[in-house]
PDB file of C-alpha atoms and ligand atoms in Angstrom:
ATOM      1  CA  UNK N   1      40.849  28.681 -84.713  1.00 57.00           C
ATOM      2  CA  UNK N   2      44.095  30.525 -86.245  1.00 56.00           C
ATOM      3  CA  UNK N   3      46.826  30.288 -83.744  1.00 48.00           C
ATOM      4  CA  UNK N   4      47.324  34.033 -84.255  1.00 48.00           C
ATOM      5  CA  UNK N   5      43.972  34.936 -83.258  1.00 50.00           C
ATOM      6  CA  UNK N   6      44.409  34.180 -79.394  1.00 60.00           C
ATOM      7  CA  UNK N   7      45.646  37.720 -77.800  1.00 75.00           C
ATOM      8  CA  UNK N   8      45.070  39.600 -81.516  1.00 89.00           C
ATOM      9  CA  UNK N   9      42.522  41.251 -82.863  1.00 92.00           C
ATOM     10  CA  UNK N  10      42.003  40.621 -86.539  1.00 95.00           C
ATOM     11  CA  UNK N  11      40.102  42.842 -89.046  1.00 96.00           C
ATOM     12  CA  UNK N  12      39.213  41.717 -92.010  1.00 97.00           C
ATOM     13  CA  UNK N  13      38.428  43.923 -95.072  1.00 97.00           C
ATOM     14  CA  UNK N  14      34.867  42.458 -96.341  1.00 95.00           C
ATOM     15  CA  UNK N  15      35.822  43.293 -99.763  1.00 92.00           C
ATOM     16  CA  UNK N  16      36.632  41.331-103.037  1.00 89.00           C
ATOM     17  CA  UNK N  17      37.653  44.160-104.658  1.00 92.00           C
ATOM     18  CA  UNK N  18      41.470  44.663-104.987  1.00 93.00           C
ATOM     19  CA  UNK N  19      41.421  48.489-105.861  1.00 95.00           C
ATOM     20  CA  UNK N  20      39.618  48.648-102.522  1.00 94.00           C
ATOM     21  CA  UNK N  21      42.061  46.821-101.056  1.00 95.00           C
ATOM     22  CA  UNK N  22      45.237  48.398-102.029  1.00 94.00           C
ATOM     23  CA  UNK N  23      43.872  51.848-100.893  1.00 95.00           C
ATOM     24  CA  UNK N  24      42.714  50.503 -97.354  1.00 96.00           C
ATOM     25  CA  UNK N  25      45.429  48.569 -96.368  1.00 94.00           C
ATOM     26  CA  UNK N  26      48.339  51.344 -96.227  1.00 93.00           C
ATOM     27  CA  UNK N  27      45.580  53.359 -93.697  1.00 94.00           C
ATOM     28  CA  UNK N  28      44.698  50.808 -91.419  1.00 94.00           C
ATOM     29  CA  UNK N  29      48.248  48.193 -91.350  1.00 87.00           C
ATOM     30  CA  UNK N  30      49.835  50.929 -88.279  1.00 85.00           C
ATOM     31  CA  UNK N  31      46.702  51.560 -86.089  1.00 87.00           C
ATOM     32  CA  UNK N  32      48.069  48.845 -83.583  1.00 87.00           C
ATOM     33  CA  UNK N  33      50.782  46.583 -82.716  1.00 89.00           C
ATOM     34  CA  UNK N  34      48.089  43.819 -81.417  1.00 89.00           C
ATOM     35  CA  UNK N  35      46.105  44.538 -84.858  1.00 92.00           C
ATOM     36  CA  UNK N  36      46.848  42.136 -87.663  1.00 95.00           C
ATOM     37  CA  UNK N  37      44.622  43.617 -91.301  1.00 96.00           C
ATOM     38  CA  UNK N  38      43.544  40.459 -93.598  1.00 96.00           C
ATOM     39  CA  UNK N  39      41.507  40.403 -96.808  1.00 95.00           C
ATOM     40  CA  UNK N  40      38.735  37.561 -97.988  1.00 95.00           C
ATOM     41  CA  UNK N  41      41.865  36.615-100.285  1.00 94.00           C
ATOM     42  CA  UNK N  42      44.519  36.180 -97.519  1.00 95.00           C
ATOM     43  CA  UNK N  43      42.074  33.931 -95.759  1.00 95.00           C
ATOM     44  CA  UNK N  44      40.930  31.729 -99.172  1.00 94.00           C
ATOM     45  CA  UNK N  45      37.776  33.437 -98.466  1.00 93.00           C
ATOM     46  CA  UNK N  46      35.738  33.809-101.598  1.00 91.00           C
ATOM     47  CA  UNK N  47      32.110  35.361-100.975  1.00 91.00           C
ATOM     48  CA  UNK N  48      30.034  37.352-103.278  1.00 87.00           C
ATOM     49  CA  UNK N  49      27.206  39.803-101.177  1.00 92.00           C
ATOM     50  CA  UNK N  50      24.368  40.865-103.190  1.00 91.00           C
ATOM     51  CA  UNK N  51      23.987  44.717-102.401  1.00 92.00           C
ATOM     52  CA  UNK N  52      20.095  44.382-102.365  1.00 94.00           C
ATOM     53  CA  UNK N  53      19.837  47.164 -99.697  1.00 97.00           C
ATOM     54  CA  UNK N  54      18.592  50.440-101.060  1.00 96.00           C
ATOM     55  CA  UNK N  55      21.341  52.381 -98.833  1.00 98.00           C
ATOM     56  CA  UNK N  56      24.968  52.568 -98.262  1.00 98.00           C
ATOM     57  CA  UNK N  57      24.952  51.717 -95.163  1.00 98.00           C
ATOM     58  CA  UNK N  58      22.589  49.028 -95.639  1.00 98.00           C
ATOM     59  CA  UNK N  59      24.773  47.348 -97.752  1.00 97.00           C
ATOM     60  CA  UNK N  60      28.086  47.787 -96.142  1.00 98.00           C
ATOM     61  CA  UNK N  61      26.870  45.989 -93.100  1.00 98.00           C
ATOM     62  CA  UNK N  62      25.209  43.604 -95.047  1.00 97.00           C
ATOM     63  CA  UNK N  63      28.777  42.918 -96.643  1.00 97.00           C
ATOM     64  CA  UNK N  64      30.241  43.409 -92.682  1.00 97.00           C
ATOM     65  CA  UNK N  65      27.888  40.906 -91.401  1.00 97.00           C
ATOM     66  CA  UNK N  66      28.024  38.274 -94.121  1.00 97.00           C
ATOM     67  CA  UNK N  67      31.922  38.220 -93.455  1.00 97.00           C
ATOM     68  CA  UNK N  68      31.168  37.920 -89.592  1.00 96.00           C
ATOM     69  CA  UNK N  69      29.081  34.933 -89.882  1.00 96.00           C
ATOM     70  CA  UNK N  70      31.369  33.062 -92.393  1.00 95.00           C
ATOM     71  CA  UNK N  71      34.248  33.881 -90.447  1.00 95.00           C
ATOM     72  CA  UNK N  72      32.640  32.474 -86.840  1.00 91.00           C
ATOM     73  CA  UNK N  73      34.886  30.561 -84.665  1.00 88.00           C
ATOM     74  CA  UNK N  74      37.945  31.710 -86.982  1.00 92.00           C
ATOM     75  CA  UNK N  75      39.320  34.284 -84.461  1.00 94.00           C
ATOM     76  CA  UNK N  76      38.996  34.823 -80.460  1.00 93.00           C
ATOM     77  CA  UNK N  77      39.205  39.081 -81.804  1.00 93.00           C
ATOM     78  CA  UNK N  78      37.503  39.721 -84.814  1.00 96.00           C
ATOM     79  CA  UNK N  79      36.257  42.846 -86.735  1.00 96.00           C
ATOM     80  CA  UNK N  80      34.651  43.148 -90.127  1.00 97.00           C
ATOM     81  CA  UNK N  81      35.727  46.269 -91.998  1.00 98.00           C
ATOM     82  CA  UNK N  82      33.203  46.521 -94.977  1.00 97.00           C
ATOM     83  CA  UNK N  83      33.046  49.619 -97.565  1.00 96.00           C
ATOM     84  CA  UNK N  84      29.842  50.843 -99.562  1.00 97.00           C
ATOM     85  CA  UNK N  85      30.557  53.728-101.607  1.00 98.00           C
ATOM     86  CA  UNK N  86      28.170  56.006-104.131  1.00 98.00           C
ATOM     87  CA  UNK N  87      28.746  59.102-106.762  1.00 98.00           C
ATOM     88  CA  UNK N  88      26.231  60.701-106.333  1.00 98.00           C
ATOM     89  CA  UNK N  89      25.957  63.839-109.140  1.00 98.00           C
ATOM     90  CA  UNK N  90      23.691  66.901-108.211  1.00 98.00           C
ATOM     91  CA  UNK N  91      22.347  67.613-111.970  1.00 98.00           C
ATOM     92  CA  UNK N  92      21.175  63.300-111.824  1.00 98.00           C
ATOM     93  CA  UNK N  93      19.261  64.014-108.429  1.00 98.00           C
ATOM     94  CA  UNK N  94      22.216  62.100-106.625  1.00 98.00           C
ATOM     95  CA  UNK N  95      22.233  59.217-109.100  1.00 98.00           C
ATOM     96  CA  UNK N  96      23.755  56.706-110.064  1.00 98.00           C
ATOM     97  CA  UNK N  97      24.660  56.675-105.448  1.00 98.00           C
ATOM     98  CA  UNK N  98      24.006  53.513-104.490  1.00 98.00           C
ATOM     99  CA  UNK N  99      23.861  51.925-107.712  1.00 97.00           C
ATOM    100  CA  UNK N 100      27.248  53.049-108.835  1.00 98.00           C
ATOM    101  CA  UNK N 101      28.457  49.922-109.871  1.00 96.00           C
ATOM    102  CA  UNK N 102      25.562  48.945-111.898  1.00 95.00           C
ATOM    103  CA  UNK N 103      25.214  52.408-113.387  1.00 98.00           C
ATOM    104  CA  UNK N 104      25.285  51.316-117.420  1.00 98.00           C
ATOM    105  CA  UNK N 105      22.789  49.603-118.663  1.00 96.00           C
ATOM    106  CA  UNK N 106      24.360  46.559-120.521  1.00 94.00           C
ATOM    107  CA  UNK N 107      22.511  45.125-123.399  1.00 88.00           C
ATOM    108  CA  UNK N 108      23.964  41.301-123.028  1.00 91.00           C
ATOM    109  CA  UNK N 109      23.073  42.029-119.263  1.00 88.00           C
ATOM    110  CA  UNK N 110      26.437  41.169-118.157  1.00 92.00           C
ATOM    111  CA  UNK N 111      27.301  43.599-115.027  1.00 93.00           C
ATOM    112  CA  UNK N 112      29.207  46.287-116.309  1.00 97.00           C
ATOM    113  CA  UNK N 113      32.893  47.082-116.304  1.00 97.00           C
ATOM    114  CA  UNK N 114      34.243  50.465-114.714  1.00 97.00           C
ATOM    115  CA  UNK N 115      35.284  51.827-118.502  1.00 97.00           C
ATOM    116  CA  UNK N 116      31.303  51.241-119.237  1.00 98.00           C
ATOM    117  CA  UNK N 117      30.116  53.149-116.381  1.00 98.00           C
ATOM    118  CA  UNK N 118      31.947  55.655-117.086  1.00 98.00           C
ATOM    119  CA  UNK N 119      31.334  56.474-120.662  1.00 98.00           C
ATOM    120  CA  UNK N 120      27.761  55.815-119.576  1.00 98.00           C
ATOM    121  CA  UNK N 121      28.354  59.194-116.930  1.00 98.00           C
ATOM    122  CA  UNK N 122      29.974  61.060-119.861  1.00 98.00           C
ATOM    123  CA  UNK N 123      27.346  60.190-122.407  1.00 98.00           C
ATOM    124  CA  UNK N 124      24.806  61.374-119.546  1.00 98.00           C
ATOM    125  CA  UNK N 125      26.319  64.667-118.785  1.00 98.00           C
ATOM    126  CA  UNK N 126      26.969  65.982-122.142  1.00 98.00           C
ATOM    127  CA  UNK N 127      25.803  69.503-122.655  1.00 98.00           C
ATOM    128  CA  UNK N 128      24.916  69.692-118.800  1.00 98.00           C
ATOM    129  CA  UNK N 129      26.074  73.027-116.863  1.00 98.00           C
ATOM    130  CA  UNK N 130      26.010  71.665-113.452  1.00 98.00           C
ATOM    131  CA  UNK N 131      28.432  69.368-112.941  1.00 98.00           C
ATOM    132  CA  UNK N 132      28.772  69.039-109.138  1.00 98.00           C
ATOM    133  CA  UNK N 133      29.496  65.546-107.224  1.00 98.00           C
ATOM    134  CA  UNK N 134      30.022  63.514-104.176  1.00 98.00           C
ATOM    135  CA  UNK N 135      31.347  60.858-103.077  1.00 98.00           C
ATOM    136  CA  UNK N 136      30.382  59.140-100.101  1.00 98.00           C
ATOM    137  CA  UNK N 137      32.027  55.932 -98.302  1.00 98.00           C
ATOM    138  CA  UNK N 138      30.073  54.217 -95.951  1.00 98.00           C
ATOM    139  CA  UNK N 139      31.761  52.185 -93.586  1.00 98.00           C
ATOM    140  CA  UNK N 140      30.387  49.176 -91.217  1.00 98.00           C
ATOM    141  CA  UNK N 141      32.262  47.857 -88.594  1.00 98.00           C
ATOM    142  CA  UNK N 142      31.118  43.943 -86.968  1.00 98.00           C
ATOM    143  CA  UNK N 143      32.831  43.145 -84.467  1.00 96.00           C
ATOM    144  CA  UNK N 144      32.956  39.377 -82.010  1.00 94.00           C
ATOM    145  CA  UNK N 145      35.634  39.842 -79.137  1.00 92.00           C
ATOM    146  CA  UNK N 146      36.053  37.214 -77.010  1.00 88.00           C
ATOM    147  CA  UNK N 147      37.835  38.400 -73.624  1.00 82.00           C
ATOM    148  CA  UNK N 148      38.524  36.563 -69.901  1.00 80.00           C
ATOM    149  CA  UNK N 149      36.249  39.228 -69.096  1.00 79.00           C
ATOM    150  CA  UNK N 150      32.967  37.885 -71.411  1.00 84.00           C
ATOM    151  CA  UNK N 151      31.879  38.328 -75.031  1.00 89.00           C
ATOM    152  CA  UNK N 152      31.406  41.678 -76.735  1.00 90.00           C
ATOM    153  CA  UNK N 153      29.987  42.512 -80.154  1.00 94.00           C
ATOM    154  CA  UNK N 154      29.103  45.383 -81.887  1.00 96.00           C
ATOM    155  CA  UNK N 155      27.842  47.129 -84.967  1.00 97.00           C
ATOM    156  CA  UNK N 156      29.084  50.759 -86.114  1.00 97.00           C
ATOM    157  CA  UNK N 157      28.861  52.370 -89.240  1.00 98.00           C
ATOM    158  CA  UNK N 158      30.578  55.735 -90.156  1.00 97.00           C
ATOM    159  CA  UNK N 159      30.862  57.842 -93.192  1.00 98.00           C
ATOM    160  CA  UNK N 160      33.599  59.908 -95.379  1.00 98.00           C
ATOM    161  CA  UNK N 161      32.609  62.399 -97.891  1.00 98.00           C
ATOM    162  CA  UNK N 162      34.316  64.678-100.542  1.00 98.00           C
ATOM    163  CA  UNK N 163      32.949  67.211-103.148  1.00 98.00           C
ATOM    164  CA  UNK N 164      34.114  67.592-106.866  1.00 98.00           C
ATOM    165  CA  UNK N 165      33.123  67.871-110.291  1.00 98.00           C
ATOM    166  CA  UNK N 166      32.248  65.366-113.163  1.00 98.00           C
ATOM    167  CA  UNK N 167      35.076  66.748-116.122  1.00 98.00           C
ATOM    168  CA  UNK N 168      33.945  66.834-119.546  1.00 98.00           C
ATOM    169  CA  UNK N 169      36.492  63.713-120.504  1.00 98.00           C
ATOM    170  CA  UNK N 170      39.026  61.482-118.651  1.00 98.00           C
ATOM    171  CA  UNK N 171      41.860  62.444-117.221  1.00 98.00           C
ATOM    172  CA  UNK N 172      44.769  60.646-115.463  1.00 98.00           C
ATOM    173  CA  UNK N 173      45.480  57.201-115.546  1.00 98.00           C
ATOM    174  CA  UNK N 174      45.988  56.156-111.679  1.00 98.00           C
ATOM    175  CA  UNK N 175      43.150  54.906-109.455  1.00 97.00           C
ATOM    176  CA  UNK N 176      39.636  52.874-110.825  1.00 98.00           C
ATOM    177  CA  UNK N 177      36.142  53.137-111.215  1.00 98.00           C
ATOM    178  CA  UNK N 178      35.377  57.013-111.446  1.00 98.00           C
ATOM    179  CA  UNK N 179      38.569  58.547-110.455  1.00 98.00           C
ATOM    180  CA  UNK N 180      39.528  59.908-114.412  1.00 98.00           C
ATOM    181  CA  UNK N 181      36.412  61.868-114.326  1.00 98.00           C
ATOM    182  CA  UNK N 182      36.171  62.852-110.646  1.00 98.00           C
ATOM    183  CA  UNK N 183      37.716  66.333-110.107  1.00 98.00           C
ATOM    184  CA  UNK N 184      38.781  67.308-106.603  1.00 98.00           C
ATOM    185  CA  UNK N 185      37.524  70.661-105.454  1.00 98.00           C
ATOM    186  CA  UNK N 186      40.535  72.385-104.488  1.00 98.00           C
ATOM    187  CA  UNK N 187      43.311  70.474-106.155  1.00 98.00           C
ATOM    188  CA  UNK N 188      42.123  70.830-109.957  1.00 98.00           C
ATOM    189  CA  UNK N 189      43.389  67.078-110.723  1.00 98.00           C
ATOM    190  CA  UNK N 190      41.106  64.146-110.644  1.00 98.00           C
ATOM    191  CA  UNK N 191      41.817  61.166-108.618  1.00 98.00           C
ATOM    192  CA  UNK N 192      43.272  59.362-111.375  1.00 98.00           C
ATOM    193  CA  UNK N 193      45.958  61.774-111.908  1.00 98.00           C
ATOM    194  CA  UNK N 194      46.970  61.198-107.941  1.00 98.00           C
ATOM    195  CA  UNK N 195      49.070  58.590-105.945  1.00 97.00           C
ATOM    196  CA  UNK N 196      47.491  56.016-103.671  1.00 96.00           C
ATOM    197  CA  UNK N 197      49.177  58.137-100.851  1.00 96.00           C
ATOM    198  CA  UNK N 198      47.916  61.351-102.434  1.00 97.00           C
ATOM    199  CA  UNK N 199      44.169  59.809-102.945  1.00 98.00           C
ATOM    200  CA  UNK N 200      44.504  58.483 -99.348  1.00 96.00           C
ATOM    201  CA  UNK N 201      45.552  61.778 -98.057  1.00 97.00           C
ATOM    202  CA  UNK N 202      42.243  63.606 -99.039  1.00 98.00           C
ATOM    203  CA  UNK N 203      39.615  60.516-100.202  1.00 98.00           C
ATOM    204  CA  UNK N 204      35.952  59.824 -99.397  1.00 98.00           C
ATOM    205  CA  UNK N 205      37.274  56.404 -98.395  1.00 97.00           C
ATOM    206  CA  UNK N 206      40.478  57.755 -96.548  1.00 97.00           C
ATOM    207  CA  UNK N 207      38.061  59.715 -94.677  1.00 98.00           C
ATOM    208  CA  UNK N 208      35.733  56.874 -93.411  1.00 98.00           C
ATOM    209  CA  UNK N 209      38.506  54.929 -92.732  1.00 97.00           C
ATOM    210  CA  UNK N 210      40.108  57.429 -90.503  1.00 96.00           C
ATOM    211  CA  UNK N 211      36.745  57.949 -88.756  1.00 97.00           C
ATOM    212  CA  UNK N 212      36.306  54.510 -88.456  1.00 97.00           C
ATOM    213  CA  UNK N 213      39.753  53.840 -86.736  1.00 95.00           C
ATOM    214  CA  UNK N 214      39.281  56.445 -84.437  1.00 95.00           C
ATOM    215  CA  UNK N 215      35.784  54.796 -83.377  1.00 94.00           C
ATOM    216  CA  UNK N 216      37.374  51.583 -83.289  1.00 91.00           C
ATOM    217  CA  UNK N 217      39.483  52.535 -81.109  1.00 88.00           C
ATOM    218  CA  UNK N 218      36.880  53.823 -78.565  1.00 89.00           C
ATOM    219  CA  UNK N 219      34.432  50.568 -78.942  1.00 86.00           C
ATOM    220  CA  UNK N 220      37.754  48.374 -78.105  1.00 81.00           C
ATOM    221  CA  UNK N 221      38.873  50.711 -75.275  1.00 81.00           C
ATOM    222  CA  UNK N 222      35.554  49.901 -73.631  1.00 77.00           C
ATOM    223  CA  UNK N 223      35.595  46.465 -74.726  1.00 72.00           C
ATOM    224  CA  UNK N 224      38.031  46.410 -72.026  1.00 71.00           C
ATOM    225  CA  UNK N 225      37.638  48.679 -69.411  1.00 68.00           C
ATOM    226  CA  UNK N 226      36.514  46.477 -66.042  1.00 62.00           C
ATOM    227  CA  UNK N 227      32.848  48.773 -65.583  1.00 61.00           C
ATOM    228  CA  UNK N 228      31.299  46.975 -68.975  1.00 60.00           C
ATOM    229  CA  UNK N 229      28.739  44.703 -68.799  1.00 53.00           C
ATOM    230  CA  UNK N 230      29.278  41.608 -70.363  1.00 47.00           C
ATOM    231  CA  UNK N 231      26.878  41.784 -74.053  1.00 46.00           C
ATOM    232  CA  UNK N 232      23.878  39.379 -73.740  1.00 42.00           C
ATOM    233  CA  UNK N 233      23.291  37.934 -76.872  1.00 37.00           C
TER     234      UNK N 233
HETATM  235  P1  IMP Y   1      30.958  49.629-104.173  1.00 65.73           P
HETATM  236  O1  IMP Y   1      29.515  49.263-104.287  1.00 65.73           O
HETATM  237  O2  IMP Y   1      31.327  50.261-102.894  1.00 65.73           O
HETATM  238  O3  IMP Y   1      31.862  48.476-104.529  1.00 65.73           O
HETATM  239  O4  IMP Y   1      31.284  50.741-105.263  1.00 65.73           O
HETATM  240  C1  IMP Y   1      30.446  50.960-106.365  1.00 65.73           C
HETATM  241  C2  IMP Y   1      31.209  51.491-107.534  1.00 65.73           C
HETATM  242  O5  IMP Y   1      31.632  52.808-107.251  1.00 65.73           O
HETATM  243  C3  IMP Y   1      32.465  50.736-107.930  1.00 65.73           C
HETATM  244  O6  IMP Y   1      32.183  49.698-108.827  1.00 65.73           O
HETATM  245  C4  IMP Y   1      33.293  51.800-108.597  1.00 65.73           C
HETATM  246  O7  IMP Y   1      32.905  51.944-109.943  1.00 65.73           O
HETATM  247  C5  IMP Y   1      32.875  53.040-107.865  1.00 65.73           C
HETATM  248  N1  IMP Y   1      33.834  53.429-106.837  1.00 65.73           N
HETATM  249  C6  IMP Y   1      33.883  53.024-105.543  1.00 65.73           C
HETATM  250  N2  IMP Y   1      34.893  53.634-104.915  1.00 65.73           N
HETATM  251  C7  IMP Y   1      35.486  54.431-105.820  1.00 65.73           C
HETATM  252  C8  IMP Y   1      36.610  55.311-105.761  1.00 65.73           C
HETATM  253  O8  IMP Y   1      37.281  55.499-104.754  1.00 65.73           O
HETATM  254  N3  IMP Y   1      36.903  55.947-106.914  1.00 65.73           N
HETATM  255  C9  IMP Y   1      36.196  55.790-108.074  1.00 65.73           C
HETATM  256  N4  IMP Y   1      35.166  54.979-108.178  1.00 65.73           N
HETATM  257  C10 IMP Y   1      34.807  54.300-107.053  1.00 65.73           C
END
């Protein structure tokens, strides 16, 4: 077990995926002085999840759980932070949603690459009027506490939205995935042409996250208080 683990509660950001990483770190490294934020990388962790679930949500807690299981016995306080997000454009019927990173159909049938996707959206949306857009962030939380007072786990998910418009080319060069053609309703800039601390300050993701902490915070405040019962697993 890591020595740190013993009166701290780790969480662990079930993601591979760096751009993820750099954007949730900075909202979730001050929630707690007890609270120490790792990702897979920081650990030597190195686990791909196949998003086979036809939701969201169903795949961020199958990423959530798959980090909880490899994890077991690694920390006395451990929650697993995992993200699912979709664009999901009105004029596409909500497409491509939960299949946003698979979105371009790739003729060598490698997975494609974020540039592909979106020249694939662009190429898709050419001459169309209605170019409204969502994106949504689904976030699970797993958690496996171990306390004098008895074992507690739990499974949470939460969910950040924010609405926009698909532009008719890229712009900005900040960001990944969708963000150059992603247009914020209300600021008239896409997410590429904003900071990390600017995307964090409005973001689908921000937004789950800051749900998220604020539910974590509850589930861990009665993770201690003396009336729980002890979980029965
Ligand atoms: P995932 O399944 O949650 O990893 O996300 C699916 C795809 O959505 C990613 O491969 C990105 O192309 C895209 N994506 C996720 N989050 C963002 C974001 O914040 N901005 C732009 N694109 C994103």
């Amino acid at each position: 077990m890591d020595p740190v683990s013993e009166n701290r509660t780790a969480i662990v950001l079930a993601t591979g995926n760096r751009d993820k990483v750099k954007e949730m770190r900075p909202l979730l490294e001050n929630i707690s002085p007890s609270i120490d934020v790792f990702c897979l990388r920081d650990l030597g962790v190195e686990i791909e999840v196949d998003e086979t679930e036809e939701t969201l949500e169903g795949n961020a807690l199958l990423k959530a759980r798959a980090i909880i299981s490899h994890l077991a016995g690694r920390f006395r306080r451990m929650i697993a932070l995992a993200d699912d997000t979709g664009l999901e454009v009105d004029s596409l019927q909500g497409a491509p949603g939960v299949y946003s990173a698979r979105f371009a159909p790739m003729p060598d049938g490698r997975p494609p690459a974020y540039e592909d996707n979106v020249r694939y959206l662009l190429e898709r949306m050419q001459g169309v009027e209605n170019r409204k857009a969502h994106f949504r962030t689904v976030i699970a939380l797993k958690g496996c506490i171990q306390s004098a007072g008895g074992d507690f786990s739990f499974e949470h998910t939460c969910e950040g939205s924010v609405s926009g418009t698909i532009t008719l080319e890229r712009t900005g060069s900040e960001g990944f995935g969708y963000d150059p053609v992603f247009m914020v309703n209300g600021t008239g800039r896409t997410y590429a042409e904003m900071s990390i601390a600017e995307k964090n300050s409005l973001s689908h993701r921000a937004l789950a996250v800051r749900k998220a902490v604020a539910d974590l915070n509850n589930i861990l405040q009665q993770s201690s208080s003396p009336n729980r019962q002890p979980e029965k697993q």
